[in-house]
Amino acid sequence: MMRSVYGLPVRSILKKPLRSAALMIIAAFLAFSAFGGSLMVMSLSNGLESLSARLGADIVVVPYSAASKVSYDSVIIQGKPGQFYMDAKYYEEIKNEIEGIDKITAQFYLASAKASCCSARLQIIGFDPETDFSVQPWIAKSYSTELSEYDAVVGSDVTPNADMTIEIYGKTLHVRAVLEKTGTELDSAMYVNTATMKELILAHNAKNPNQERAIDPEKVVSSVLIKVMDGYDIDSVVGNINLYVRQVKAIRTQNMIFDVADSLSGVSGMISVLMAAVWVLSVIIMAIAFTMMMNERRREFAVLRVLGVSRARIAGFVLTENALVTLVGGVCGIIITVLLTLLFNGLIEQSIGLPFLLPQPSVMLLTALITLLVTMAAGALTSAVSAYKISKIDAGLVLRGENE
Amino acid sequence: MKIKTVIPEMVMTIFSLVILLGSFTFFAACPVSDEGNIMSCHYAQVMVTALGGLLTVLSLTALLVPDQKVKGGVCIAAAFAAVLTALTPSVLIPLCKMPQMHCRLALQPFTILFAALTAAISIIAAILHLKRKKKS
């Protein structure tokens, strides 16, 4: 008889599938909210890290008109399609007249109308290979050779033609490498050197003869990126540029990232509060459901006591049943979360409009295991009181119906 | 008719309705451009909506018909329709090339997820009904 008692938790779960399924759904919900919430918070923080690691510059200088007209920070930091230009003489002015500059480089932005690869606008970023310190170290991870004319490196979301080319404004570019995912719109950007960029701007002008003002690629730049020399205060350099160079606006990149970080911490905070609320509610519901179920089964346990099953074993039986239910529910919750996250991470990224980069599979696996343990611990906690009460029942009274 | 015996058909009907309604609302393909250009993903969306309608009709038939053999047959047909639905975006009808387009981010994963679930439940329901038929 004793041996058959060992299989009781499993038999009890299988015998009452609806009751077990209800408890499993609550456990799945617990795991889903904990794992999903953690993945969201981790992905947002990963996105921010990849963002700040990529930029590499201390200061960004943009045309003053851009600072008021367009969301220049989203163009520079997140790679959203957009373009603005300033006279190239400001680049020379900053380079020659401002003190404390260690490295300085200019970039060009061009939001293409439509490329052969894509049904949406493609952000083209032009950099000067001789002075660049922002794009090349990042590109080097995927492509270490210098880009020649009509060569391009593209973000992870840009799909070149089968022969690794992309046609833009009638020009054919050779795609040399596809970059790692950053979780930002830079994943759908394309990087070319200044010479290629100038050709593309000329082709763009030719395709758009009616545009208000043709862009002269020899005379304009979009932004200037600056790395400040050690020993110089970044804020002073920013102040000097804003004071002595007209028609431009210098911004400390850290401040631009702070803006993104602010929205990010707001979203993360909201997710954490929701996660906590869901957990508290689910644990309360689970505790109530489990207590009610145990009360309904008092006679069953009383019979077991009469048959000679010890109080400790009955308590163990209750705890094992709950552990099995939360284990199955927790695993289901985790599988659902993984499925939804992998299938819809692009949509989540687009909807929240913030950098979103899923953690490495090993980190996801570790988080899933921790979630499962925490869910099972929460389940054990809710059943511990019931297990204690059930183990203390007076079998005689219950079976006579005097202690219902 | 015991509620317990038609749970798979009820779930099938809910999922089919989700496919039908979601395919042209929250999880629609890319919008038609201002210039009136219609991308191929639009036709994929129309096809998914049509198949979603078919799945709803099949699921409701399986839910309401009393004969176990007919229920089983309808569930098998629903499973095939669900597989076709899952294959529609991208395999049967091409979507936009760029992974960041709405059709690739929303319509494709949504259709694959719900159509795969509907197919799995339809197969389970078909097996259950054909087994019940054998027993009776």
Coordinates of C-alpha atoms in Angstrom, one line a residue:
Chain A
M1 CA 0.0 0.0 0.0
M2 CA 2.8 2.4 1.0
R3 CA 4.4 2.0 -2.4
S4 CA 1.2 2.9 -4.2
V5 CA 1.0 6.1 -2.2
Y6 CA 4.2 7.4 -3.9
G7 CA 2.3 7.6 -7.2
L8 CA -0.7 9.4 -5.7
P9 CA 0.3 13.0 -6.6
V10 CA 0.6 12.1 -10.3
R11 CA -2.6 10.0 -10.3
S12 CA -4.4 12.8 -8.5
I13 CA -3.3 15.4 -11.1
L14 CA -4.3 13.1 -14.0
K15 CA -7.7 12.1 -12.4
K16 CA -8.8 15.7 -12.2
P17 CA -7.5 17.3 -15.4
L18 CA -9.6 20.4 -15.3
R19 CA -8.7 21.2 -11.7
S20 CA -5.0 20.6 -12.5
A21 CA -5.2 22.6 -15.7
A22 CA -6.7 25.6 -13.8
L23 CA -3.7 25.5 -11.4
M24 CA -1.2 25.0 -14.2
I25 CA -2.7 28.1 -16.0
I26 CA -2.1 30.2 -12.9
A27 CA 1.5 28.9 -12.7
A28 CA 2.0 29.5 -16.4
F29 CA 0.8 33.1 -16.0
L30 CA 3.2 33.6 -13.1
A31 CA 6.2 32.3 -15.1
F32 CA 5.0 34.2 -18.2
S33 CA 4.9 37.5 -16.4
A34 CA 8.2 37.0 -14.6
F35 CA 10.1 35.7 -17.6
G36 CA 8.5 38.0 -20.1
G37 CA 9.0 41.1 -17.9
S38 CA 12.6 40.2 -17.2
L39 CA 13.3 39.7 -20.9
M40 CA 11.8 43.0 -21.7
V41 CA 13.9 44.9 -19.1
M42 CA 17.1 43.1 -20.1
S43 CA 16.4 43.7 -23.8
L44 CA 15.9 47.4 -23.2
S45 CA 19.1 47.7 -21.2
N46 CA 21.0 45.7 -23.8
G47 CA 19.7 48.0 -26.5
L48 CA 20.9 51.1 -24.6
E49 CA 24.4 49.5 -24.0
S50 CA 24.8 48.7 -27.7
L51 CA 23.7 52.3 -28.5
S52 CA 26.3 54.0 -26.3
A53 CA 29.0 51.5 -27.2
R54 CA 28.5 52.2 -30.9
L55 CA 28.6 56.0 -31.0
G56 CA 32.1 56.4 -29.6
A57 CA 32.0 60.3 -29.8
D58 CA 31.8 62.8 -26.9
I59 CA 30.2 65.6 -28.9
V60 CA 27.9 65.7 -32.0
V61 CA 27.6 69.0 -33.9
V62 CA 24.5 69.4 -36.1
P63 CA 23.2 72.4 -38.1
Y64 CA 21.2 74.8 -35.9
S65 CA 18.2 74.5 -38.2
A66 CA 18.2 70.7 -37.7
A67 CA 18.1 71.1 -34.0
S68 CA 14.7 72.7 -34.2
K69 CA 13.3 71.1 -37.3
V70 CA 14.0 67.4 -37.1
S71 CA 14.6 64.9 -34.4
Y72 CA 18.3 64.9 -35.0
D73 CA 19.1 62.7 -32.0
S74 CA 16.9 59.9 -33.4
V75 CA 18.7 60.2 -36.7
I76 CA 22.2 60.2 -35.2
I77 CA 21.7 57.9 -32.2
Q78 CA 19.0 55.5 -33.4
G79 CA 19.5 55.7 -37.2
K80 CA 16.0 56.7 -38.1
P81 CA 15.8 57.8 -41.7
G82 CA 16.3 61.5 -42.0
Q83 CA 18.8 64.0 -43.5
F84 CA 20.1 67.5 -42.8
Y85 CA 23.1 69.4 -44.0
M86 CA 25.4 72.3 -43.0
D87 CA 28.1 74.1 -44.8
A88 CA 31.4 72.1 -44.7
K89 CA 33.2 75.3 -43.7
Y90 CA 31.9 74.8 -40.1
Y91 CA 33.7 71.5 -40.0
E92 CA 37.0 73.3 -40.8
E93 CA 36.2 76.1 -38.4
I94 CA 35.6 73.7 -35.5
K95 CA 38.7 71.7 -36.4
N96 CA 41.0 74.7 -36.6
E97 CA 39.6 77.0 -34.0
I98 CA 38.4 75.0 -31.1
E99 CA 40.8 73.7 -28.5
G100 CA 40.8 70.3 -26.9
I101 CA 39.7 68.2 -29.9
D102 CA 41.4 64.8 -30.1
K103 CA 39.6 63.3 -33.1
I104 CA 37.1 64.9 -35.4
T105 CA 35.2 63.5 -38.3
A106 CA 32.2 64.5 -40.5
Q107 CA 29.3 62.3 -41.5
F108 CA 26.7 62.5 -44.2
Y109 CA 23.1 61.3 -44.0
L110 CA 20.8 60.5 -46.9
A111 CA 17.4 58.9 -46.5
S112 CA 17.0 57.1 -49.8
A113 CA 13.6 57.1 -51.5
K114 CA 13.5 53.4 -52.3
A115 CA 16.2 50.9 -52.8
S116 CA 16.1 47.6 -54.6
C117 CA 16.4 45.8 -51.3
C118 CA 13.7 47.4 -49.4
S119 CA 10.1 48.6 -49.5
A120 CA 10.9 51.3 -46.9
R121 CA 13.3 54.3 -46.8
L122 CA 16.9 53.3 -46.2
Q123 CA 19.2 55.5 -44.1
I124 CA 22.5 55.9 -45.8
I125 CA 25.4 57.0 -43.6
G126 CA 28.6 58.3 -45.3
F127 CA 31.8 58.5 -43.3
D128 CA 35.3 59.6 -44.1
P129 CA 37.6 56.5 -43.7
E130 CA 40.7 58.7 -43.0
T131 CA 39.3 60.5 -40.0
D132 CA 36.4 58.3 -38.9
F133 CA 36.6 56.9 -35.3
S134 CA 32.9 56.1 -34.8
V135 CA 31.7 53.8 -37.6
Q136 CA 34.8 51.9 -38.6
P137 CA 35.7 50.3 -35.2
W138 CA 32.1 48.9 -35.2
I139 CA 32.2 47.8 -38.8
A140 CA 35.6 46.2 -38.3
K141 CA 33.9 43.4 -36.3
S142 CA 32.2 42.3 -39.5
Y143 CA 34.5 43.6 -42.2
S144 CA 38.0 44.7 -41.5
T145 CA 39.1 45.8 -45.0
E146 CA 38.7 49.5 -46.0
L147 CA 35.6 50.2 -48.1
S148 CA 36.3 51.2 -51.7
E149 CA 34.1 53.3 -53.9
Y150 CA 30.6 51.7 -54.4
D151 CA 31.2 49.3 -51.5
A152 CA 28.7 49.3 -48.7
V153 CA 28.2 47.6 -45.3
V154 CA 24.6 47.1 -44.3
G155 CA 22.7 46.7 -41.0
S156 CA 21.3 43.2 -40.1
D157 CA 17.8 44.0 -41.4
V158 CA 18.8 45.0 -44.9
T159 CA 18.6 42.2 -47.4
P160 CA 20.8 42.6 -50.4
N161 CA 20.1 41.0 -53.8
A162 CA 21.3 37.4 -54.3
D163 CA 24.6 38.7 -55.9
M164 CA 25.2 40.9 -52.8
T165 CA 24.4 44.2 -54.5
I166 CA 21.9 46.9 -53.8
E167 CA 20.6 49.4 -56.3
I168 CA 20.0 53.0 -55.2
Y169 CA 19.2 55.9 -57.5
G170 CA 20.3 53.7 -60.4
K171 CA 23.8 53.1 -58.8
T172 CA 24.8 49.5 -58.0
L173 CA 26.5 49.1 -54.6
H174 CA 28.4 46.0 -53.6
V175 CA 27.5 44.8 -50.1
R176 CA 30.7 43.7 -48.4
A177 CA 29.3 42.8 -45.0
V178 CA 26.1 42.6 -42.9
L179 CA 26.6 44.1 -39.4
E180 CA 25.5 42.5 -36.1
K181 CA 22.1 43.4 -34.8
T182 CA 21.9 46.5 -32.6
G183 CA 18.2 46.6 -31.8
T184 CA 17.9 50.1 -33.2
E185 CA 16.9 51.4 -36.6
L186 CA 20.6 51.4 -37.5
D187 CA 19.9 47.7 -38.3
S188 CA 18.2 49.0 -41.5
A189 CA 21.0 51.5 -42.3
M190 CA 23.8 51.4 -44.9
Y191 CA 27.3 52.6 -44.5
V192 CA 29.4 53.9 -47.4
N193 CA 32.6 56.0 -47.6
T194 CA 32.5 59.7 -48.5
A195 CA 33.3 59.2 -52.2
T196 CA 30.4 56.8 -52.6
M197 CA 28.2 59.1 -50.6
K198 CA 29.0 62.0 -52.9
E199 CA 28.1 59.9 -56.0
L200 CA 24.8 58.9 -54.3
I201 CA 24.0 62.5 -53.4
L202 CA 24.6 63.6 -57.1
A203 CA 22.4 60.7 -58.3
H204 CA 19.7 61.7 -55.7
N205 CA 19.9 65.3 -57.1
A206 CA 19.5 64.0 -60.6
K207 CA 16.4 61.9 -59.6
N208 CA 14.9 64.8 -57.8
P209 CA 15.2 67.9 -60.1
N210 CA 12.3 69.6 -58.4
Q211 CA 13.8 69.6 -54.9
E212 CA 13.9 73.0 -53.2
R213 CA 17.7 73.2 -53.0
A214 CA 20.1 70.7 -54.7
I215 CA 22.6 69.3 -52.2
D216 CA 26.2 70.0 -53.3
P217 CA 28.2 67.1 -51.8
E218 CA 31.5 69.0 -52.0
K219 CA 30.2 71.8 -49.8
V220 CA 28.1 70.1 -47.1
V221 CA 28.3 67.7 -44.2
S222 CA 25.5 66.4 -42.0
S223 CA 27.1 66.2 -38.7
V224 CA 30.5 66.5 -37.0
L225 CA 31.6 63.9 -34.4
I226 CA 34.2 64.9 -31.9
K227 CA 36.3 63.0 -29.4
V228 CA 37.7 65.3 -26.7
M229 CA 41.3 65.2 -25.7
D230 CA 42.1 63.8 -22.3
G231 CA 42.4 66.5 -19.7
Y232 CA 39.8 68.8 -21.4
D233 CA 36.3 69.2 -20.0
I234 CA 33.7 68.0 -22.5
D235 CA 31.1 70.6 -21.4
S236 CA 33.6 73.4 -22.0
V237 CA 34.4 72.2 -25.5
V238 CA 30.6 72.0 -26.2
G239 CA 30.2 75.5 -24.8
N240 CA 33.1 76.9 -26.9
I241 CA 31.7 75.4 -30.1
N242 CA 28.2 76.9 -29.3
L243 CA 29.8 80.2 -28.5
Y244 CA 32.3 80.7 -31.3
V245 CA 30.9 78.7 -34.3
R246 CA 27.6 80.2 -35.7
Q247 CA 24.8 78.3 -37.2
V248 CA 25.6 75.0 -35.5
K249 CA 24.6 73.3 -32.3
A250 CA 27.0 71.1 -30.3
I251 CA 25.4 68.5 -28.1
R252 CA 27.1 66.2 -25.6
T253 CA 26.3 62.6 -26.8
Q254 CA 25.9 61.5 -23.2
N255 CA 22.9 63.9 -22.9
M256 CA 21.4 62.4 -26.0
I257 CA 21.7 58.9 -24.6
F258 CA 20.4 60.1 -21.3
D259 CA 17.1 61.1 -23.1
V260 CA 16.8 57.6 -24.5
A261 CA 17.8 56.2 -21.1
D262 CA 15.1 58.3 -19.4
S263 CA 12.3 56.9 -21.6
L264 CA 13.9 53.5 -21.2
S265 CA 13.9 53.6 -17.4
G266 CA 10.3 54.8 -17.5
V267 CA 9.2 51.8 -19.6
S268 CA 11.4 49.4 -17.5
G269 CA 9.8 50.8 -14.2
M270 CA 6.3 50.4 -15.6
I271 CA 7.1 46.8 -16.6
S272 CA 8.5 46.1 -13.1
V273 CA 5.4 47.5 -11.4
L274 CA 3.1 45.5 -13.6
M275 CA 5.2 42.4 -13.1
A276 CA 5.0 42.8 -9.3
A277 CA 1.2 43.4 -9.4
V278 CA 0.6 40.3 -11.5
W279 CA 2.8 38.3 -9.2
V280 CA 1.0 39.4 -6.0
L281 CA -2.4 38.8 -7.6
S282 CA -1.4 35.4 -9.0
V283 CA 0.1 34.2 -5.8
I284 CA -3.0 35.2 -3.8
I285 CA -5.3 33.5 -6.4
M286 CA -3.1 30.4 -6.3
A287 CA -3.2 30.3 -2.5
I288 CA -7.0 30.7 -2.4
A289 CA -7.5 28.1 -5.1
F290 CA -5.2 25.6 -3.5
T291 CA -6.7 26.1 0.0
M292 CA -10.2 25.6 -1.4
M293 CA -9.2 22.5 -3.3
M294 CA -7.5 21.0 -0.2
N295 CA -10.5 21.7 2.0
E296 CA -12.7 19.8 -0.6
R297 CA -10.3 16.9 -0.4
R298 CA -10.3 16.6 3.5
R299 CA -12.2 13.3 3.3
E300 CA -9.7 11.9 0.8
F301 CA -6.8 12.7 3.2
A302 CA -8.7 11.4 6.2
V303 CA -9.1 8.1 4.4
L304 CA -5.3 8.0 3.8
R305 CA -4.7 8.7 7.5
V306 CA -7.1 5.9 8.5
L307 CA -5.1 3.6 6.1
G308 CA -2.0 4.4 8.0
V309 CA -0.3 7.1 5.9
S310 CA 1.8 9.3 8.2
R311 CA 1.0 13.1 8.7
A312 CA 4.4 13.9 7.2
R313 CA 3.7 11.8 4.1
I314 CA 0.4 13.5 3.6
A315 CA 2.0 16.9 3.8
G316 CA 4.7 15.7 1.4
F317 CA 1.9 14.5 -1.0
V318 CA 0.3 17.9 -1.0
L319 CA 3.6 19.7 -1.6
T320 CA 4.7 17.2 -4.4
E321 CA 1.3 17.6 -6.2
N322 CA 1.7 21.4 -6.1
A323 CA 5.4 21.2 -7.2
L324 CA 4.4 19.1 -10.2
V325 CA 1.6 21.4 -11.2
T326 CA 3.7 24.5 -10.9
L327 CA 6.6 22.8 -12.7
V328 CA 4.4 21.9 -15.7
G329 CA 2.6 25.3 -15.7
G330 CA 6.0 27.1 -15.3
V331 CA 7.5 25.3 -18.2
C332 CA 4.5 26.0 -20.4
G333 CA 4.6 29.7 -19.4
I334 CA 8.3 29.9 -20.3
I335 CA 7.8 28.2 -23.6
I336 CA 4.9 30.6 -24.5
T337 CA 7.1 33.6 -23.5
V338 CA 10.1 32.3 -25.7
L339 CA 7.7 31.7 -28.6
L340 CA 6.1 35.1 -28.4
T341 CA 9.4 36.9 -27.8
L342 CA 11.2 35.3 -30.7
L343 CA 8.2 35.7 -33.1
F344 CA 7.3 39.3 -32.1
N345 CA 10.5 40.9 -30.9
G346 CA 10.6 43.1 -34.1
L347 CA 7.1 44.3 -33.5
I348 CA 7.8 45.0 -29.9
E349 CA 10.9 47.0 -30.9
Q350 CA 8.9 49.0 -33.4
S351 CA 6.0 49.6 -31.1
I352 CA 8.0 50.9 -28.1
G353 CA 10.4 52.9 -30.4
L354 CA 13.3 52.3 -28.1
P355 CA 16.5 50.2 -28.7
F356 CA 15.6 46.6 -28.0
L357 CA 18.1 43.8 -28.1
L358 CA 17.3 40.3 -26.8
P359 CA 19.9 38.8 -24.5
Q360 CA 22.2 36.0 -25.5
P361 CA 20.6 32.5 -25.5
S362 CA 22.7 31.4 -22.5
V363 CA 21.4 34.4 -20.5
M364 CA 17.8 33.6 -21.6
L365 CA 18.3 30.0 -20.5
L366 CA 19.6 31.1 -17.1
T367 CA 16.7 33.5 -16.6
A368 CA 14.2 30.8 -17.6
L369 CA 15.7 28.5 -15.0
I370 CA 15.6 31.1 -12.3
T371 CA 12.0 32.0 -13.2
L372 CA 11.0 28.3 -13.0
L373 CA 12.6 28.0 -9.5
V374 CA 10.9 31.2 -8.3
T375 CA 7.6 30.1 -9.7
M376 CA 7.9 26.7 -8.0
A377 CA 9.0 28.4 -4.7
A378 CA 5.9 30.7 -4.9
G379 CA 3.8 27.5 -5.5
A380 CA 5.4 25.7 -2.6
L381 CA 4.8 28.8 -0.4
T382 CA 1.1 28.9 -1.3
S383 CA 0.7 25.1 -0.6
A384 CA 2.8 25.0 2.6
V385 CA 0.0 26.3 4.9
S386 CA -2.6 23.9 3.3
A387 CA -0.1 21.0 3.6
Y388 CA 0.4 21.8 7.3
K389 CA -3.4 22.1 8.0
I390 CA -4.2 18.9 6.1
S391 CA -1.5 17.0 8.0
K392 CA -3.1 18.0 11.3
I393 CA -6.7 16.9 10.5
D394 CA -8.5 14.6 12.8
A395 CA -9.4 11.7 10.5
G396 CA -12.2 10.4 12.8
L397 CA -13.9 13.8 13.0
V398 CA -13.7 14.5 9.3
L399 CA -15.0 11.1 8.3
R400 CA -17.9 11.4 10.7
G401 CA -18.6 14.7 9.1
E402 CA -18.2 16.6 12.4
N403 CA -15.2 18.7 11.2
E404 CA -16.2 19.8 7.7
Chain B
M1 CA -23.5 17.5 -25.9
K2 CA -21.1 17.6 -23.0
I3 CA -19.0 20.8 -22.9
K4 CA -16.0 18.8 -22.0
T5 CA -16.1 16.9 -25.3
V6 CA -16.2 20.0 -27.5
I7 CA -13.4 22.0 -25.8
P8 CA -11.0 21.4 -28.7
E9 CA -13.6 22.7 -31.2
M10 CA -14.3 25.8 -29.0
V11 CA -10.6 26.6 -28.9
M12 CA -10.3 26.0 -32.7
T13 CA -13.2 28.4 -33.2
I14 CA -11.6 31.1 -31.0
F15 CA -8.2 30.8 -32.8
S16 CA -9.9 30.8 -36.2
L17 CA -11.7 34.0 -35.3
V18 CA -8.5 35.5 -34.0
I19 CA -6.9 34.8 -37.4
L20 CA -9.9 36.2 -39.3
L21 CA -10.1 39.4 -37.3
G22 CA -6.4 39.9 -36.5
S23 CA -5.3 39.6 -40.1
F24 CA -6.9 42.9 -41.2
T25 CA -6.7 44.8 -37.9
F26 CA -3.8 44.7 -35.4
F27 CA -1.7 42.3 -37.4
A28 CA -2.5 43.6 -40.9
A29 CA 0.2 43.7 -43.7
C30 CA 1.9 46.9 -44.9
P31 CA -0.6 49.7 -45.7
V32 CA -1.3 50.6 -49.4
S33 CA 1.1 53.6 -50.1
D34 CA -0.2 57.1 -50.7
E35 CA 0.6 56.7 -54.4
G36 CA -1.7 53.7 -54.5
N37 CA 1.0 51.1 -54.8
I38 CA -0.1 47.7 -53.6
M39 CA 2.6 45.4 -52.4
S40 CA 2.3 41.6 -52.6
C41 CA 2.0 41.3 -48.8
H42 CA -1.5 42.9 -49.2
Y43 CA -2.6 39.8 -51.2
A44 CA -1.1 37.6 -48.5
Q45 CA -3.2 39.4 -46.0
V46 CA -6.4 39.0 -48.1
M47 CA -5.6 35.3 -48.5
V48 CA -5.0 34.9 -44.7
T49 CA -8.3 36.6 -44.0
A50 CA -10.2 34.3 -46.4
L51 CA -8.6 31.2 -44.9
G52 CA -9.4 32.6 -41.4
G53 CA -13.1 32.7 -42.6
L54 CA -12.9 29.2 -43.9
L55 CA -11.3 28.0 -40.7
T56 CA -14.1 29.7 -38.6
V57 CA -16.8 28.0 -40.7
L58 CA -15.1 24.6 -40.4
S59 CA -14.6 25.0 -36.6
L60 CA -18.2 26.0 -36.1
T61 CA -19.3 23.0 -38.2
A62 CA -17.1 20.6 -36.1
L63 CA -18.6 22.2 -33.0
L64 CA -22.3 21.9 -34.0
V65 CA -22.5 18.7 -36.0
P66 CA -23.4 15.7 -33.7
D67 CA -21.9 12.9 -35.7
Q68 CA -18.4 11.9 -34.5
K69 CA -17.3 10.7 -37.9
V70 CA -18.3 14.0 -39.6
K71 CA -16.7 16.0 -36.7
G72 CA -13.4 14.0 -37.3
G73 CA -13.5 14.6 -41.0
V74 CA -14.2 18.4 -40.6
C75 CA -11.3 18.6 -38.1
I76 CA -8.9 17.0 -40.7
A77 CA -10.1 19.5 -43.3
A78 CA -9.5 22.3 -40.7
A79 CA -6.0 21.0 -40.0
F80 CA -5.2 21.2 -43.8
A81 CA -6.6 24.7 -44.0
A82 CA -4.6 25.8 -41.0
V83 CA -1.4 24.5 -42.5
L84 CA -2.2 26.4 -45.8
T85 CA -2.8 29.5 -43.7
A86 CA 0.5 29.2 -41.9
L87 CA 2.3 28.8 -45.3
T88 CA 0.5 31.7 -47.0
P89 CA 2.7 34.7 -45.8
S90 CA 6.1 34.3 -47.4
V91 CA 6.0 30.7 -48.7
L92 CA 2.8 30.8 -50.9
I93 CA 2.6 34.6 -51.3
P94 CA 5.8 36.7 -50.9
L95 CA 6.0 39.4 -48.4
C96 CA 8.2 42.6 -48.4
K97 CA 11.9 42.0 -48.5
M98 CA 12.9 44.2 -45.6
P99 CA 12.6 42.5 -42.2
Q100 CA 11.5 45.7 -40.6
M101 CA 8.3 46.0 -42.7
H102 CA 5.0 45.5 -40.8
C103 CA 4.0 42.5 -42.8
R104 CA 7.2 40.7 -41.7
L105 CA 7.0 41.9 -38.1
A106 CA 3.2 41.4 -37.5
L107 CA 1.3 39.4 -40.1
Q108 CA 3.8 36.6 -40.7
P109 CA 4.6 35.7 -37.0
F110 CA 0.9 36.1 -36.0
T111 CA -0.3 33.9 -38.8
I112 CA 2.3 31.2 -38.2
L113 CA 1.6 31.1 -34.5
F114 CA -2.2 30.9 -34.6
A115 CA -2.4 28.7 -37.7
A116 CA 0.1 26.3 -36.2
L117 CA -1.9 26.2 -32.9
T118 CA -5.1 25.7 -34.8
A119 CA -3.6 22.9 -36.9
A120 CA -2.3 21.1 -33.8
I121 CA -5.7 21.4 -32.0
S122 CA -7.6 20.2 -35.1
I123 CA -5.4 17.1 -35.4
I124 CA -6.0 16.4 -31.7
A125 CA -9.7 16.9 -32.1
A126 CA -9.8 14.7 -35.2
I127 CA -8.0 11.9 -33.4
L128 CA -10.4 12.2 -30.3
H129 CA -13.5 12.1 -32.5
L130 CA -12.4 9.2 -34.6
K131 CA -11.4 7.3 -31.5
R132 CA -14.9 8.0 -30.0
K133 CA -16.5 6.8 -33.2
K134 CA -14.6 3.5 -33.0
K135 CA -15.6 3.0 -29.3
S136 CA -19.3 3.6 -30.0

